GROMACS .gro file of N, CA, C and O in nm:
model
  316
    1UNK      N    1   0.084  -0.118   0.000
    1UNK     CA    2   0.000   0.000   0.000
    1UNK      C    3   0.088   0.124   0.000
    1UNK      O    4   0.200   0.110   0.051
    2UNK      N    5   0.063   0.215  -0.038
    2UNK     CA    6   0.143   0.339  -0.079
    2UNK      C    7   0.111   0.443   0.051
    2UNK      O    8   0.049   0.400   0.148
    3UNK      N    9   0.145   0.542   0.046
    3UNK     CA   10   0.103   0.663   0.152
    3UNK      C   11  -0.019   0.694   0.175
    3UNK      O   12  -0.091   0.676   0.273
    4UNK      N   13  -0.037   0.749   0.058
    4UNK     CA   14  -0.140   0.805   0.045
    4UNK      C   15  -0.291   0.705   0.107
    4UNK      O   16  -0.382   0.748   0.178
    5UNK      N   17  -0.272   0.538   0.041
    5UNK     CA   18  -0.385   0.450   0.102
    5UNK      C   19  -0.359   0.496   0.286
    5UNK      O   20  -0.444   0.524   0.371
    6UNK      N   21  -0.323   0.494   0.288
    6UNK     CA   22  -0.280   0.470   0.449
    6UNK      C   23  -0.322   0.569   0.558
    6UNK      O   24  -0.360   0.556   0.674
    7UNK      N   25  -0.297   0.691   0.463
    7UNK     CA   26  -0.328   0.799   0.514
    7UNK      C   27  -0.522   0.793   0.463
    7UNK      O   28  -0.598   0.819   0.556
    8UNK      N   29  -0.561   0.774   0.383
    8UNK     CA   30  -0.725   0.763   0.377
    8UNK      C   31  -0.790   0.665   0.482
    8UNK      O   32  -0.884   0.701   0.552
    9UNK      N   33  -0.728   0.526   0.488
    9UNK     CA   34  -0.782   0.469   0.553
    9UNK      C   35  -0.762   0.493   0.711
    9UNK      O   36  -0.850   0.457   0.789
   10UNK      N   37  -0.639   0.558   0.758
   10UNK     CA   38  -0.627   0.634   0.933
   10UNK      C   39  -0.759   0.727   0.957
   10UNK      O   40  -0.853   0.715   1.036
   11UNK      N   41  -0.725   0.847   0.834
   11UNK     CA   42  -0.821   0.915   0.825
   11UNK      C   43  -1.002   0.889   0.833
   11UNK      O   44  -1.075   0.966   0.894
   12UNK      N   45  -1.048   0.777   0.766
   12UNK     CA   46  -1.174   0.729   0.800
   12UNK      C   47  -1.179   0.650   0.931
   12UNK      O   48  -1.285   0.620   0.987
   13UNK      N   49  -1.082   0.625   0.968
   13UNK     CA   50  -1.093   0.561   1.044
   13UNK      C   51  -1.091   0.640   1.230
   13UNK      O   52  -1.143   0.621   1.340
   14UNK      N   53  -1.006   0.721   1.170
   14UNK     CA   54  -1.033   0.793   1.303
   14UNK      C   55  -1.190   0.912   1.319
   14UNK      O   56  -1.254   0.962   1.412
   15UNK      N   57  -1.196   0.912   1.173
   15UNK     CA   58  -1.340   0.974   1.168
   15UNK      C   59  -1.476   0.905   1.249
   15UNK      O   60  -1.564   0.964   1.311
   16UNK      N   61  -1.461   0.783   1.229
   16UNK     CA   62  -1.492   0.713   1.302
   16UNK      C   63  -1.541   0.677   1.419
   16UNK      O   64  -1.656   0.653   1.455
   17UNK      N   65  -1.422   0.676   1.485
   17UNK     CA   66  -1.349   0.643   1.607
   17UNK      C   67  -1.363   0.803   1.731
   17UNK      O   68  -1.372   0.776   1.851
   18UNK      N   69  -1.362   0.904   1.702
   18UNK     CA   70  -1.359   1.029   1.689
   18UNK      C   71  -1.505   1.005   1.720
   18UNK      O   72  -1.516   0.941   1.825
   19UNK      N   73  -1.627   1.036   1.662
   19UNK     CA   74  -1.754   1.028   1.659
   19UNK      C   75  -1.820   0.931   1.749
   19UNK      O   76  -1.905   0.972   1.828
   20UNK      N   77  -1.785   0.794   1.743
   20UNK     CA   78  -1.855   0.711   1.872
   20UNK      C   79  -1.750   0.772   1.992
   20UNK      O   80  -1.799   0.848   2.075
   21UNK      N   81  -1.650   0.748   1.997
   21UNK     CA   82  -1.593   0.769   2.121
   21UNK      C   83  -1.704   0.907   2.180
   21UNK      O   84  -1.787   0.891   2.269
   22UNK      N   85  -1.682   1.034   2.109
   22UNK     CA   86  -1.722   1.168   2.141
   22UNK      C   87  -1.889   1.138   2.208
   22UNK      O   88  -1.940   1.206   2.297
   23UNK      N   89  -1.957   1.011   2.134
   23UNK     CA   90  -2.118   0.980   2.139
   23UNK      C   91  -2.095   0.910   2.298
   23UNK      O   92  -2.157   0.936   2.402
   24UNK      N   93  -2.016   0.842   2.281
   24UNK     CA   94  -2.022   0.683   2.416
   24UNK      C   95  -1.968   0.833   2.581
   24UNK      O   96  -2.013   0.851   2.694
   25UNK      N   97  -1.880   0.886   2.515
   25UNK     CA   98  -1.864   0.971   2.616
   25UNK      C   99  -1.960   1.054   2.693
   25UNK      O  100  -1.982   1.053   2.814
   26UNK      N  101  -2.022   1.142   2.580
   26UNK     CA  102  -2.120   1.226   2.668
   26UNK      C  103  -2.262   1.153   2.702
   26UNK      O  104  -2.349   1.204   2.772
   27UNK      N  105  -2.272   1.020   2.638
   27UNK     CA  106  -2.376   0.947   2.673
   27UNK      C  107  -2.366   0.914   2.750
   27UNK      O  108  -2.446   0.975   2.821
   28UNK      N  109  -2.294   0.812   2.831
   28UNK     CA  110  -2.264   0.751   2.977
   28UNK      C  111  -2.292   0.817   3.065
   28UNK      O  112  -2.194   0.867   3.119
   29UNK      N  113  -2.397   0.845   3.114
   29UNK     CA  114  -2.439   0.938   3.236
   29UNK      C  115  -2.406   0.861   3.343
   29UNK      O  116  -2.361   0.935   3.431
   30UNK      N  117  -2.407   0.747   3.378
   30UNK     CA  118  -2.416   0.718   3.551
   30UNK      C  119  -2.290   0.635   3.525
   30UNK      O  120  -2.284   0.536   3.598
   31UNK      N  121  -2.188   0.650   3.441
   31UNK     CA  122  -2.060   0.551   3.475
   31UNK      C  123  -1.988   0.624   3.537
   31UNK      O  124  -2.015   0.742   3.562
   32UNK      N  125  -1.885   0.564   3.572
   32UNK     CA  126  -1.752   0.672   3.612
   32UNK      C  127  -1.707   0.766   3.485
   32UNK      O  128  -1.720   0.766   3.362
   33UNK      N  129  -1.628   0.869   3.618
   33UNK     CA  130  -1.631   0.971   3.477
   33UNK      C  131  -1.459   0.987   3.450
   33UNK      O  132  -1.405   1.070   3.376
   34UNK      N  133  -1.413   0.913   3.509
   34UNK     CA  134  -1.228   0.857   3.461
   34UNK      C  135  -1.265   0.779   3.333
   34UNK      O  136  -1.161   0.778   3.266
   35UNK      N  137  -1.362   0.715   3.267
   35UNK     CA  138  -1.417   0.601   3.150
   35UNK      C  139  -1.437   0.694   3.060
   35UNK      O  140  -1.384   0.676   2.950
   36UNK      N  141  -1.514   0.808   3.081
   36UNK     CA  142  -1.584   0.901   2.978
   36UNK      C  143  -1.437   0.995   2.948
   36UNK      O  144  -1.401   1.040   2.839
   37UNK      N  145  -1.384   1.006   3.050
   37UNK     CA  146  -1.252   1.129   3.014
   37UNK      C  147  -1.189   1.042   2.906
   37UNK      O  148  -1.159   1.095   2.799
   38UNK      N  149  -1.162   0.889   2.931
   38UNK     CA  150  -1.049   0.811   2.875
   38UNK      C  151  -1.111   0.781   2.707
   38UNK      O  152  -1.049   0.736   2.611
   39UNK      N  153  -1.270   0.830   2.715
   39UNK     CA  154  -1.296   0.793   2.591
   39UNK      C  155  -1.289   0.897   2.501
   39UNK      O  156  -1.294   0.878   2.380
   40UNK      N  157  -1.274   1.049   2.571
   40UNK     CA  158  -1.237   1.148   2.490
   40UNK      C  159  -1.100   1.170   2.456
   40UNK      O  160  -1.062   1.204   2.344
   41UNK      N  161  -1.024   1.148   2.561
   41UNK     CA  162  -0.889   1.147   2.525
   41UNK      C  163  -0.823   1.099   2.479
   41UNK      O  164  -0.751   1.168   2.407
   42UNK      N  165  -0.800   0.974   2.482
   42UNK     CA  166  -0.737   0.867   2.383
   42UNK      C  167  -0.734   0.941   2.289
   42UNK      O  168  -0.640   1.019   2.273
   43UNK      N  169  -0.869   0.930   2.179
   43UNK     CA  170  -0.853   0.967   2.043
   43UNK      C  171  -0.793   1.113   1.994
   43UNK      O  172  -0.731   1.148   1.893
   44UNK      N  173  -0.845   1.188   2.121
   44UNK     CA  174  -0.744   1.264   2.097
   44UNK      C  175  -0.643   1.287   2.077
   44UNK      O  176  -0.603   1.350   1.979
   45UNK      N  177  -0.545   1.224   2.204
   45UNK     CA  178  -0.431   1.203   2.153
   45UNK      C  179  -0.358   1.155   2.005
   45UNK      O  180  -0.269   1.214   1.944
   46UNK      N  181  -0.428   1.027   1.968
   46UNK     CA  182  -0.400   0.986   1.833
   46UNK      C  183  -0.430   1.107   1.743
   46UNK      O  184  -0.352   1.126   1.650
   47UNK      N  185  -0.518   1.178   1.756
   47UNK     CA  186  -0.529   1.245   1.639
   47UNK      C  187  -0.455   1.406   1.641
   47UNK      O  188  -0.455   1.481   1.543
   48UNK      N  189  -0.399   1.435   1.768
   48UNK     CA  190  -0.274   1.541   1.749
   48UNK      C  191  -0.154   1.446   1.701
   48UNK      O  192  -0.062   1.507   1.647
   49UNK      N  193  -0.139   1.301   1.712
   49UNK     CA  194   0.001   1.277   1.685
   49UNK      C  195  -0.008   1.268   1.514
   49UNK      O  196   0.065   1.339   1.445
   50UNK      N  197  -0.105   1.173   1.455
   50UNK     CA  198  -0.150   1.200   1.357
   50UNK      C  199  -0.107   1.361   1.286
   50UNK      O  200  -0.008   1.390   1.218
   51UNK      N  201  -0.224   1.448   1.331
   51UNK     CA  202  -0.163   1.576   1.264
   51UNK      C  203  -0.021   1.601   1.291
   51UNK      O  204   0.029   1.679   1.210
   52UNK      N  205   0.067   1.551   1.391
   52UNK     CA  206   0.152   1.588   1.404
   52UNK      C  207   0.255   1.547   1.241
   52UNK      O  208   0.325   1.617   1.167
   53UNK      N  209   0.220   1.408   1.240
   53UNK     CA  210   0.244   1.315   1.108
   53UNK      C  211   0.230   1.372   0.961
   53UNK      O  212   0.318   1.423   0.891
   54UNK      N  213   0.114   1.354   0.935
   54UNK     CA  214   0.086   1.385   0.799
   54UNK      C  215   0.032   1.559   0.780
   54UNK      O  216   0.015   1.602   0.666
   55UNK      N  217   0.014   1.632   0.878
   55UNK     CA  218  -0.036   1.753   0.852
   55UNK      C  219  -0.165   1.827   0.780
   55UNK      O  220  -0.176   1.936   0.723
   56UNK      N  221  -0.247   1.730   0.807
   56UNK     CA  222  -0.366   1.747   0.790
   56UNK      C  223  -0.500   1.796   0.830
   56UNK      O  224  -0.545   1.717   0.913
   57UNK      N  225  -0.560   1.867   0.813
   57UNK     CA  226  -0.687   1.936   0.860
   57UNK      C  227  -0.787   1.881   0.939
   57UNK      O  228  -0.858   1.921   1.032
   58UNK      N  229  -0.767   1.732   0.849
   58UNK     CA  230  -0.914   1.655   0.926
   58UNK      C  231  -0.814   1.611   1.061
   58UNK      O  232  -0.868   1.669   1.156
   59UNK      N  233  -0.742   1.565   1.093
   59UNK     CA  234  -0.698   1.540   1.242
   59UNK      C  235  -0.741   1.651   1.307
   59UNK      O  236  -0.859   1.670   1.338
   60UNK      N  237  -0.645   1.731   1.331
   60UNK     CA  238  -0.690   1.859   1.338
   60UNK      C  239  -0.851   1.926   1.405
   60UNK      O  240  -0.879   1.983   1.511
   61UNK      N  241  -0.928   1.887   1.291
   61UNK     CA  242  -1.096   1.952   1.331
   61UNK      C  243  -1.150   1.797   1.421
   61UNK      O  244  -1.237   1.779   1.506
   62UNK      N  245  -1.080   1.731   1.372
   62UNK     CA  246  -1.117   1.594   1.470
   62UNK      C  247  -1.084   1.615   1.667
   62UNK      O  248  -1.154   1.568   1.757
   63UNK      N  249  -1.001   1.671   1.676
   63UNK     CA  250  -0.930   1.708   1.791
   63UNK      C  251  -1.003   1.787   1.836
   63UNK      O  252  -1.029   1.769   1.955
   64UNK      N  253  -1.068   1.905   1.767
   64UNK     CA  254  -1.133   2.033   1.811
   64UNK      C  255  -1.263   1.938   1.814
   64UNK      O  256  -1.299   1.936   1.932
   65UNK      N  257  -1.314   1.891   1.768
   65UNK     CA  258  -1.465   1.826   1.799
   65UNK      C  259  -1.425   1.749   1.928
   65UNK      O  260  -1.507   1.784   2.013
   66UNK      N  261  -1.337   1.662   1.982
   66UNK     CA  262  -1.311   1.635   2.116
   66UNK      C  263  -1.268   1.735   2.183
   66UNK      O  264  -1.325   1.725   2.291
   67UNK      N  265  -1.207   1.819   2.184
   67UNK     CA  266  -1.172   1.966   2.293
   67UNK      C  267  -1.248   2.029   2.327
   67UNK      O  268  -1.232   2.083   2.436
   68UNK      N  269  -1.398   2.058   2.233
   68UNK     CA  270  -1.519   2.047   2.253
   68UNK      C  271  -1.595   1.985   2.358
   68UNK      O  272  -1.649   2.051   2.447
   69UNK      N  273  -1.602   1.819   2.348
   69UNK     CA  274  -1.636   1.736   2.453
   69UNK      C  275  -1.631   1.784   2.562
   69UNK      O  276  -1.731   1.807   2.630
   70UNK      N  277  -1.487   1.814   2.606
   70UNK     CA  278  -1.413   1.805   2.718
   70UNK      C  279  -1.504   1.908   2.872
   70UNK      O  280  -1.498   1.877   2.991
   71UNK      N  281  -1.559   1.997   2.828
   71UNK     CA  282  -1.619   2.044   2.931
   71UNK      C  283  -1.768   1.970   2.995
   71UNK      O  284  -1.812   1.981   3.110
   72UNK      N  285  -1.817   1.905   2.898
   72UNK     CA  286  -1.907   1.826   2.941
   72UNK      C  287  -1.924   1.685   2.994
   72UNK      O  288  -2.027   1.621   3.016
   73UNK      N  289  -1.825   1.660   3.007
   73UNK     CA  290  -1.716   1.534   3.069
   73UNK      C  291  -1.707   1.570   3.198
   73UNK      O  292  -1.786   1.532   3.284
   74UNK      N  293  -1.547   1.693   3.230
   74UNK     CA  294  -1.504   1.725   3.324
   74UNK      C  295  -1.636   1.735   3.435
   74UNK      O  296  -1.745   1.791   3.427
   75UNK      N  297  -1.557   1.633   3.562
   75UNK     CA  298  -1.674   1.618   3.700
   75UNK      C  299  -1.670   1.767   3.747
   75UNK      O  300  -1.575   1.844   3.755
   76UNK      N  301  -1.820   1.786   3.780
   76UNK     CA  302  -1.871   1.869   3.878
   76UNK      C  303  -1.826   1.874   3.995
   76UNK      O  304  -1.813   1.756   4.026
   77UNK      N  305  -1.789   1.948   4.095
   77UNK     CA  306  -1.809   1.967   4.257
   77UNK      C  307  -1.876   1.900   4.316
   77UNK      O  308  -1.830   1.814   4.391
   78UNK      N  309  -2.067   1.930   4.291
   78UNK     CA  310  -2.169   1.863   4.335
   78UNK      C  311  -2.172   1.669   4.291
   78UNK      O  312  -2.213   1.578   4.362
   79UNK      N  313  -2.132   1.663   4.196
   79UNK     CA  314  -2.109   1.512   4.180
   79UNK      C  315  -2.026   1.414   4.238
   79UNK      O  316  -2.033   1.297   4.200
   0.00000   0.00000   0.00000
């Protein structure tokens, strides 16, 4: 497979991956919320190292749609 395959198929794939994670996260209301952080972050991570890699946009807006997440995750006081 050449670059370029490789880079389409990461790319759908973290599109993906990116979207349920971001869904399973803010859905989980009564789990722990160390599970919901770990499901936003992970992919995050992959997808700054990613952009770090190939330099691409969609990592990138992928990251900002989880950085997004992130306040509705982070535990409350009252909780």
């Amino acid at each position: 497979m050449n670059s370029e395959t490789i880079q389409f198929i990461l790319t759908t794939t973290m599109q993906l991956l990116t979207l349920a994670c971001a869904y399973l996260g803010l859905r989980l209301i009564k789990q722990n919320w160390k599970l919901r952080m770990a499901l936003i972050v992970v992919p995050l991570l992959a997808n700054a190292i990613l952009y770090a890699i190939y330099r691409t946009t969609a990592f990138f807006y992928l990251g900002v749609i989880l950085l997004l997440c992130i306040p509705f995750v982070w535990p409350r006081k009252s909780a």
